[in-house]
Amino acid sequence: MPEVALENLTRRYGAQLVVDRVNLLVAEGEFLCLLGPSGCGKTTTLQMVAGFVEPTLGTVRLAGRDVSQVPPARRGLGVVFQSYALFPHMSVAENVAFGLAMRRVPRAEAASRVADALAMVRLSGMEQRYPRQLSGGQQQRVALARALVIRPQALLLDEPLSNLDAKLRDEMQLELRRIHRDAGITAIMVTHDQGEAMALADRIAIMNAGVIEQVGPPEAVYDQPATAFVAGFLGRTNLLDAAMLRGIAPAGTAPRWSLRPERLRITAPGEGQLAGRVSTRVFQGSQTLYELDTPLGALFCVQGAGSGGASEGQAVGIAFDAADLRPLAA
Amino acid sequence: MTTTWRFWLLSGPALTFYALVLLVPLGLTALLSLQTADPATGAGAPLGLHNYAEVLSDSYFLEIFVRTLALALVTTIACLLLGVPEAIILHRMRAPWRGLFLLVILGPLLIAVVVRTLGWALVFGPQGVLGAAGVALGWSREPVSLMYTSAGVTIALVHVLVPFMVVAVWAALQRGDAQAEHAAASLGAGGFTIFRRILLPRIVPGIASGSVVVFSLAATAFATPAIIGGRRLKVAATAAQDEFLATLNWPLGAAIAVILLVGNLGILLAYDRLVKRRFAESFR
Amino acid sequence: MIRNGPVALLFHAVFIGFMLAPLVLVCVVSFTDRAFLSLPSWPPSLRWYHALAENADFIRAFRTSLWLGLASATLAVVLSVPAAMAIARHPARGAEPVRAFLLSPLLVPHVVLGVAFLRFFSGAGINGTFVALLVAHVLIILPYALQLVLAAAYGVDPRLGQAAVSLGAQPLQVFRRVTLPLLMPGIASGWLLAFLHSFDELTMTVFLADPGTTTLPVRLYLHIEETIDPLVTAASSLLIIGALVLMALLDRLYGLDRLLAGKGR
């Protein structure tokens, strides 16, 4: 399974710069998530890799070979669409066999490969069904089998789980991880769901306004966000100006800092670095959310279950480790 | 780019066909209407607006145009009076009946106009049902015939065109929220209030588009006025045919055709600009 | 559900009677055994249907209409399919003028088209020929075919084409194996509707047909102009039955209510 390289990939529609000099190297067998809000250019980036959209500038390489001029039908990439794009007039088996038919794979070999692919996505026995007879999760699996059966150089997934309900989405996340591991394939997935990205990806690339703001393993981008956008998009955070922190915590030279809500501890009044008051408290079972009134403004705080509690209106102390303050680029 | 190129390549055959077979003939007709009738060659120089001047000043043609407009107007009003209530009645029917009667009303649109008009010729004719019924019921001594009368043409035109009105109003009703009527009823509104406050605003765009379609088709109708109205009761379309196939004054016939085309397009486009804009949100 | 009152139901009954009466009358009169228009006696007579079967003029006109309808509907669909794909796949709403232009024959009165084609074909020296009729009919029925094919084309998810391409399909393979099968219901119903409109057309064809290429509606019209006899009612009854059969087919294929009431005009 070869690596995928995006070099200076750029796409312009008229005056609008949708994707701006994206550079990414996806290693062999790696699962990379392109994460960002809608309209950030992540889908356009994926479409350029697939070959459906022509880059204004830049290069796509598969295993080192420039495929920018190769038509999408010859790139040999497996694509899974948000709508699944199953052929409604073909049975499950015909859908999965389509790519093999295009490659003129002999009938007997095609049949066994289709059976293997359906077994991998646990749909054996469904061969003769039509897409409209399948649930959303099953359609999703057919789409995966259809993309994988052609033994693609890499797998491209465009918001593959966004049409599923919450419970199915969790199941399919596990399934996707298993399939990715079993197939050992390089995969690029586009999503706007940060939870999905952190659950699935080896590395996350966070896009905003056509630019990649940060790339790294989920833990790294979550714990050490490089920009205010990344800190805010990946989970909730408290954004603090350097000026406000003077005298409270030894801050470095960065102008803005991020402090994750779960890094704050509620203590007895008079303890900790800050004094405050609980303005809102929301109990969520495994954790409790607090909004605190402090000299730094409203701070957002998450406490695990069993960490005691404070009621609304109560005066509290607030403690944190200076090491949990993360510097942000302007 | 490739998208644009593909677009013109795919639509090119149809567009070329239209340019050759729609634009060229219409252009030639406009040119013909400016020429002068010539017994030897059919039409020739000098060019001018004299055919239009003749058509628009000659009382024979003026009467035809006035009759055409009057017939179209009366037909439209009759279609409104019949089609709008019928559409509302259909809308209030239950599932199997509604579909069945919709088919009964709209199905005739797929049957040739000659055939539909023939039925009325049987009703109106001298040995027709209407005359016979009149005599049998003692309404008149002589069998009454509506053949070659404006009343007969209007009734037959209404029969041919009223499905368009029903469709337009019915479609407008479908676009609304069926629950609104129930909501109004639950708030204490009576039948008339529901009609005036809930149904009427919803169907006004349908009434407008239905009226325009019916008027346009009535003003340009050929088969029905030709069969029921005959040579005695000419309208613009039958007059144009007469000039081309009987009198053989082609330039004059072409002028009538151009007036018919421009008038028709004028009404349709004016409607499109005025009414459709205003009701844009109700239309989608 | 707000119900219809007795007055409304009476109105409805009269309305339906009004819609059906002339058609029923045509069918009833066609079974007479007399030489003139009259209500049939029992048992119904097929005298005028036999007469119709032996009338060479009507038979020839029927053949002309049939071939004209088959050929023009087929050509109209062949031109509509690529045009519909172009319009449906065009990004944004840039294809709107092209769509409006291709539907524009609906706005031109048929009598005007008759005049225009008479002039055009006379100039080209082909007036009265089958080819001239064919060209004219393709133009007037193409909008009907296009509307239905276009509705089907809008319904085809463009991602299906991309999916096929990503699986290695070439453009022609995408069309043949994915797009065309999905357009088929629209193509079939568009073809049927176009055929019906060609088969029924009178106003324009009156200008263009000569004795050798007279279509059935023109034959009927010319006959009615001279005399209304049971022969035309027999021919008309057959047309009504034919239309009913095609309607049933269209209903199976597409849904008649959607076909007739679904579009704006």
PDB file of C-alpha atoms in Angstrom, chain A residues 20-191:
ATOM      1  CA  ASP A  20      -4.781  27.008  -0.446  1.00  0.00           C
ATOM      2  CA  ARG A  21      -1.415  25.248  -0.864  1.00  0.00           C
ATOM      3  CA  VAL A  22      -2.179  22.084   1.048  1.00  0.00           C
ATOM      4  CA  ASN A  23       0.839  19.881   1.786  1.00  0.00           C
ATOM      5  CA  LEU A  24       0.275  16.466   3.320  1.00  0.00           C
ATOM      6  CA  LEU A  25       2.094  13.156   3.381  1.00  0.00           C
ATOM      7  CA  VAL A  26      -0.067  10.167   4.247  1.00  0.00           C
ATOM      8  CA  ALA A  27       2.136   7.217   5.139  1.00  0.00           C
ATOM      9  CA  GLU A  28       1.592   3.656   3.933  1.00  0.00           C
ATOM     10  CA  GLY A  29      -1.267   2.033   5.859  1.00  0.00           C
ATOM     11  CA  GLU A  30      -1.998   5.217   7.759  1.00  0.00           C
ATOM     12  CA  PHE A  31      -5.543   6.468   8.517  1.00  0.00           C
ATOM     13  CA  LEU A  32      -5.619  10.233   8.121  1.00  0.00           C
ATOM     14  CA  CYS A  33      -8.619  12.435   8.882  1.00  0.00           C
ATOM     15  CA  LEU A  34      -9.199  15.780   7.205  1.00  0.00           C
ATOM     16  CA  LEU A  35     -11.226  17.582   9.853  1.00  0.00           C
ATOM     17  CA  GLY A  36     -12.893  20.943   9.550  1.00  0.00           C
ATOM     18  CA  PRO A  37     -16.163  22.860   9.438  1.00  0.00           C
ATOM     19  CA  SER A  38     -18.329  22.771   6.298  1.00  0.00           C
ATOM     20  CA  GLY A  39     -16.933  24.948   3.539  1.00  0.00           C
ATOM     21  CA  CYS A  40     -13.340  24.672   4.760  1.00  0.00           C
ATOM     22  CA  GLY A  41     -12.196  22.966   1.548  1.00  0.00           C
ATOM     23  CA  LYS A  42     -11.744  19.452   2.906  1.00  0.00           C
ATOM     24  CA  THR A  43     -14.132  17.805   0.446  1.00  0.00           C
ATOM     25  CA  THR A  44     -12.620  19.719  -2.478  1.00  0.00           C
ATOM     26  CA  THR A  45      -9.207  18.469  -1.352  1.00  0.00           C
ATOM     27  CA  LEU A  46     -10.463  14.884  -1.341  1.00  0.00           C
ATOM     28  CA  GLN A  47     -12.090  15.374  -4.759  1.00  0.00           C
ATOM     29  CA  MET A  48      -8.750  16.547  -6.125  1.00  0.00           C
ATOM     30  CA  VAL A  49      -7.063  13.431  -4.779  1.00  0.00           C
ATOM     31  CA  ALA A  50      -9.804  11.304  -6.376  1.00  0.00           C
ATOM     32  CA  GLY A  51      -9.433  13.241  -9.630  1.00  0.00           C
ATOM     33  CA  PHE A  52     -13.010  14.570  -9.825  1.00  0.00           C
ATOM     34  CA  VAL A  53     -11.797  18.143  -9.387  1.00  0.00           C
ATOM     35  CA  GLU A  54      -8.778  19.446 -11.250  1.00  0.00           C
ATOM     36  CA  PRO A  55      -6.269  21.292  -9.055  1.00  0.00           C
ATOM     37  CA  THR A  56      -5.568  24.880 -10.028  1.00  0.00           C
ATOM     38  CA  LEU A  57      -2.026  24.291  -8.812  1.00  0.00           C
ATOM     39  CA  GLY A  58      -0.068  21.526  -7.124  1.00  0.00           C
ATOM     40  CA  THR A  59       0.435  17.810  -7.423  1.00  0.00           C
ATOM     41  CA  VAL A  60      -1.034  14.569  -6.126  1.00  0.00           C
ATOM     42  CA  ARG A  61       1.417  11.673  -5.876  1.00  0.00           C
ATOM     43  CA  LEU A  62       0.591   8.017  -5.350  1.00  0.00           C
ATOM     44  CA  ALA A  63       3.672   6.024  -4.310  1.00  0.00           C
ATOM     45  CA  GLY A  64       5.824   8.833  -5.598  1.00  0.00           C
ATOM     46  CA  ARG A  65       4.197   8.947  -9.035  1.00  0.00           C
ATOM     47  CA  ASP A  66       2.523  12.183 -10.119  1.00  0.00           C
ATOM     48  CA  VAL A  67      -1.099  11.274 -10.955  1.00  0.00           C
ATOM     49  CA  SER A  68      -2.379  14.830 -11.480  1.00  0.00           C
ATOM     50  CA  GLN A  69      -2.888  14.147 -15.198  1.00  0.00           C
ATOM     51  CA  VAL A  70      -4.278  10.626 -14.708  1.00  0.00           C
ATOM     52  CA  PRO A  71      -8.069  10.455 -15.204  1.00  0.00           C
ATOM     53  CA  PRO A  72     -10.011   9.336 -12.122  1.00  0.00           C
ATOM     54  CA  ALA A  73     -10.964   6.036 -13.758  1.00  0.00           C
ATOM     55  CA  ARG A  74      -7.255   5.079 -13.934  1.00  0.00           C
ATOM     56  CA  ARG A  75      -6.132   6.210 -10.482  1.00  0.00           C
ATOM     57  CA  GLY A  76      -7.226   2.992  -8.819  1.00  0.00           C
ATOM     58  CA  LEU A  77      -8.494   4.683  -5.671  1.00  0.00           C
ATOM     59  CA  GLY A  78     -11.450   3.385  -3.695  1.00  0.00           C
ATOM     60  CA  VAL A  79     -13.981   6.116  -2.939  1.00  0.00           C
ATOM     61  CA  VAL A  80     -16.803   5.952  -0.386  1.00  0.00           C
ATOM     62  CA  PHE A  81     -19.332   8.756  -0.729  1.00  0.00           C
ATOM     63  CA  GLN A  82     -21.404  10.481   1.921  1.00  0.00           C
ATOM     64  CA  SER A  83     -24.595   9.372   0.130  1.00  0.00           C
ATOM     65  CA  TYR A  84     -22.938   5.953  -0.475  1.00  0.00           C
ATOM     66  CA  ALA A  85     -23.788   6.378  -4.212  1.00  0.00           C
ATOM     67  CA  LEU A  86     -24.811   2.738  -4.546  1.00  0.00           C
ATOM     68  CA  PHE A  87     -26.218   1.904  -7.985  1.00  0.00           C
ATOM     69  CA  PRO A  88     -29.935   1.576  -7.191  1.00  0.00           C
ATOM     70  CA  HIS A  89     -30.691  -0.678 -10.181  1.00  0.00           C
ATOM     71  CA  MET A  90     -28.042  -3.257  -9.261  1.00  0.00           C
ATOM     72  CA  SER A  91     -28.074  -5.885  -6.525  1.00  0.00           C
ATOM     73  CA  VAL A  92     -25.502  -5.849  -3.730  1.00  0.00           C
ATOM     74  CA  ALA A  93     -23.379  -8.419  -5.593  1.00  0.00           C
ATOM     75  CA  GLU A  94     -23.609  -6.438  -8.867  1.00  0.00           C
ATOM     76  CA  ASN A  95     -22.667  -3.240  -7.083  1.00  0.00           C
ATOM     77  CA  VAL A  96     -19.580  -4.820  -5.562  1.00  0.00           C
ATOM     78  CA  ALA A  97     -18.667  -6.604  -8.811  1.00  0.00           C
ATOM     79  CA  PHE A  98     -18.932  -3.401 -10.891  1.00  0.00           C
ATOM     80  CA  GLY A  99     -15.304  -2.330 -10.467  1.00  0.00           C
ATOM     81  CA  LEU A 100     -14.093  -5.857 -11.245  1.00  0.00           C
ATOM     82  CA  ALA A 101     -16.204  -5.942 -14.407  1.00  0.00           C
ATOM     83  CA  MET A 102     -14.617  -2.651 -15.487  1.00  0.00           C
ATOM     84  CA  ARG A 103     -11.215  -4.273 -14.960  1.00  0.00           C
ATOM     85  CA  ARG A 104     -12.278  -7.363 -16.919  1.00  0.00           C
ATOM     86  CA  VAL A 105     -11.498  -9.642 -14.014  1.00  0.00           C
ATOM     87  CA  PRO A 106     -12.470 -13.237 -15.004  1.00  0.00           C
ATOM     88  CA  ARG A 107     -15.909 -14.263 -13.769  1.00  0.00           C
ATOM     89  CA  ALA A 108     -14.810 -16.951 -11.313  1.00  0.00           C
ATOM     90  CA  GLU A 109     -12.155 -14.777  -9.708  1.00  0.00           C
ATOM     91  CA  ALA A 110     -14.583 -11.859  -9.507  1.00  0.00           C
ATOM     92  CA  ALA A 111     -17.170 -14.014  -7.761  1.00  0.00           C
ATOM     93  CA  SER A 112     -14.719 -15.150  -5.097  1.00  0.00           C
ATOM     94  CA  ARG A 113     -13.391 -11.634  -4.563  1.00  0.00           C
ATOM     95  CA  VAL A 114     -16.943 -10.275  -4.196  1.00  0.00           C
ATOM     96  CA  ALA A 115     -17.698 -13.014  -1.648  1.00  0.00           C
ATOM     97  CA  ASP A 116     -14.515 -12.161   0.285  1.00  0.00           C
ATOM     98  CA  ALA A 117     -15.290  -8.445   0.291  1.00  0.00           C
ATOM     99  CA  LEU A 118     -18.853  -9.020   1.496  1.00  0.00           C
ATOM    100  CA  ALA A 119     -17.557 -11.358   4.195  1.00  0.00           C
ATOM    101  CA  MET A 120     -15.110  -8.673   5.337  1.00  0.00           C
ATOM    102  CA  VAL A 121     -17.968  -6.181   5.838  1.00  0.00           C
ATOM    103  CA  ARG A 122     -20.158  -8.968   7.300  1.00  0.00           C
ATOM    104  CA  LEU A 123     -22.812  -8.897   4.593  1.00  0.00           C
ATOM    105  CA  SER A 124     -22.577 -12.493   3.364  1.00  0.00           C
ATOM    106  CA  GLY A 125     -26.030 -13.715   2.350  1.00  0.00           C
ATOM    107  CA  MET A 126     -27.195 -10.269   1.219  1.00  0.00           C
ATOM    108  CA  GLU A 127     -25.865 -10.652  -2.352  1.00  0.00           C
ATOM    109  CA  GLN A 128     -29.240 -10.586  -4.094  1.00  0.00           C
ATOM    110  CA  ARG A 129     -30.740  -7.675  -2.149  1.00  0.00           C
ATOM    111  CA  TYR A 130     -31.115  -4.221  -3.695  1.00  0.00           C
ATOM    112  CA  PRO A 131     -29.814  -1.081  -1.989  1.00  0.00           C
ATOM    113  CA  ARG A 132     -33.323   0.163  -1.147  1.00  0.00           C
ATOM    114  CA  GLN A 133     -33.893  -3.052   0.838  1.00  0.00           C
ATOM    115  CA  LEU A 134     -30.894  -2.344   3.102  1.00  0.00           C
ATOM    116  CA  SER A 135     -30.555  -0.228   6.228  1.00  0.00           C
ATOM    117  CA  GLY A 136     -28.276   2.796   6.216  1.00  0.00           C
ATOM    118  CA  GLY A 137     -25.505   0.883   7.988  1.00  0.00           C
ATOM    119  CA  GLN A 138     -25.754  -1.998   5.528  1.00  0.00           C
ATOM    120  CA  GLN A 139     -25.618   0.357   2.554  1.00  0.00           C
ATOM    121  CA  GLN A 140     -22.523   1.884   4.090  1.00  0.00           C
ATOM    122  CA  ARG A 141     -20.904  -1.561   4.276  1.00  0.00           C
ATOM    123  CA  VAL A 142     -21.764  -2.299   0.634  1.00  0.00           C
ATOM    124  CA  ALA A 143     -20.135   0.994  -0.353  1.00  0.00           C
ATOM    125  CA  LEU A 144     -17.022  -0.014   1.588  1.00  0.00           C
ATOM    126  CA  ALA A 145     -16.940  -3.491   0.050  1.00  0.00           C
ATOM    127  CA  ARG A 146     -17.369  -2.011  -3.430  1.00  0.00           C
ATOM    128  CA  ALA A 147     -14.462   0.361  -2.871  1.00  0.00           C
ATOM    129  CA  LEU A 148     -12.184  -2.269  -1.302  1.00  0.00           C
ATOM    130  CA  VAL A 149     -12.821  -5.142  -3.713  1.00  0.00           C
ATOM    131  CA  ILE A 150     -10.820  -3.458  -6.470  1.00  0.00           C
ATOM    132  CA  ARG A 151      -7.780  -3.516  -4.144  1.00  0.00           C
ATOM    133  CA  PRO A 152      -7.336   0.246  -4.379  1.00  0.00           C
ATOM    134  CA  GLN A 153      -4.039   2.024  -3.850  1.00  0.00           C
ATOM    135  CA  ALA A 154      -5.768   4.033  -1.144  1.00  0.00           C
ATOM    136  CA  LEU A 155      -9.247   4.478   0.287  1.00  0.00           C
ATOM    137  CA  LEU A 156     -10.946   7.881   0.220  1.00  0.00           C
ATOM    138  CA  LEU A 157     -13.929   8.388   2.536  1.00  0.00           C
ATOM    139  CA  ASP A 158     -16.147  11.472   2.264  1.00  0.00           C
ATOM    140  CA  GLU A 159     -18.154  11.956   5.489  1.00  0.00           C
ATOM    141  CA  PRO A 160     -18.978   8.241   5.419  1.00  0.00           C
ATOM    142  CA  LEU A 161     -20.766   8.142   8.766  1.00  0.00           C
ATOM    143  CA  SER A 162     -22.695  11.405   8.743  1.00  0.00           C
ATOM    144  CA  ASN A 163     -25.922   9.872   7.405  1.00  0.00           C
ATOM    145  CA  LEU A 164     -26.137   7.309  10.206  1.00  0.00           C
ATOM    146  CA  ASP A 165     -27.874   7.772  13.548  1.00  0.00           C
ATOM    147  CA  ALA A 166     -25.725   8.150  16.650  1.00  0.00           C
ATOM    148  CA  LYS A 167     -25.767   4.517  17.813  1.00  0.00           C
ATOM    149  CA  LEU A 168     -25.024   3.092  14.369  1.00  0.00           C
ATOM    150  CA  ARG A 169     -22.271   5.645  13.940  1.00  0.00           C
ATOM    151  CA  ASP A 170     -20.479   4.324  17.028  1.00  0.00           C
ATOM    152  CA  GLU A 171     -20.780   0.753  15.746  1.00  0.00           C
ATOM    153  CA  MET A 172     -19.545   1.704  12.278  1.00  0.00           C
ATOM    154  CA  GLN A 173     -16.558   3.522  13.811  1.00  0.00           C
ATOM    155  CA  LEU A 174     -15.414   0.283  15.387  1.00  0.00           C
ATOM    156  CA  GLU A 175     -16.148  -1.546  12.157  1.00  0.00           C
ATOM    157  CA  LEU A 176     -14.196   0.954  10.078  1.00  0.00           C
ATOM    158  CA  ARG A 177     -11.193   0.616  12.394  1.00  0.00           C
ATOM    159  CA  ARG A 178     -11.311  -3.173  12.103  1.00  0.00           C
ATOM    160  CA  ILE A 179     -11.679  -3.092   8.304  1.00  0.00           C
ATOM    161  CA  HIS A 180      -8.873  -0.585   7.957  1.00  0.00           C
ATOM    162  CA  ARG A 181      -6.621  -2.717  10.093  1.00  0.00           C
ATOM    163  CA  ASP A 182      -7.529  -5.974   8.291  1.00  0.00           C
ATOM    164  CA  ALA A 183      -7.125  -4.456   4.834  1.00  0.00           C
ATOM    165  CA  GLY A 184      -3.977  -2.623   5.899  1.00  0.00           C
ATOM    166  CA  ILE A 185      -4.835   0.163   3.502  1.00  0.00           C
ATOM    167  CA  THR A 186      -3.869   3.819   3.345  1.00  0.00           C
ATOM    168  CA  ALA A 187      -7.021   5.830   4.043  1.00  0.00           C
ATOM    169  CA  ILE A 188      -8.006   9.487   3.917  1.00  0.00           C
ATOM    170  CA  MET A 189     -11.313  10.397   5.524  1.00  0.00           C
ATOM    171  CA  VAL A 190     -13.069  13.734   5.427  1.00  0.00           C
ATOM    172  CA  THR A 191     -15.272  14.622   8.386  1.00  0.00           C
TER     173      THR A 191
END
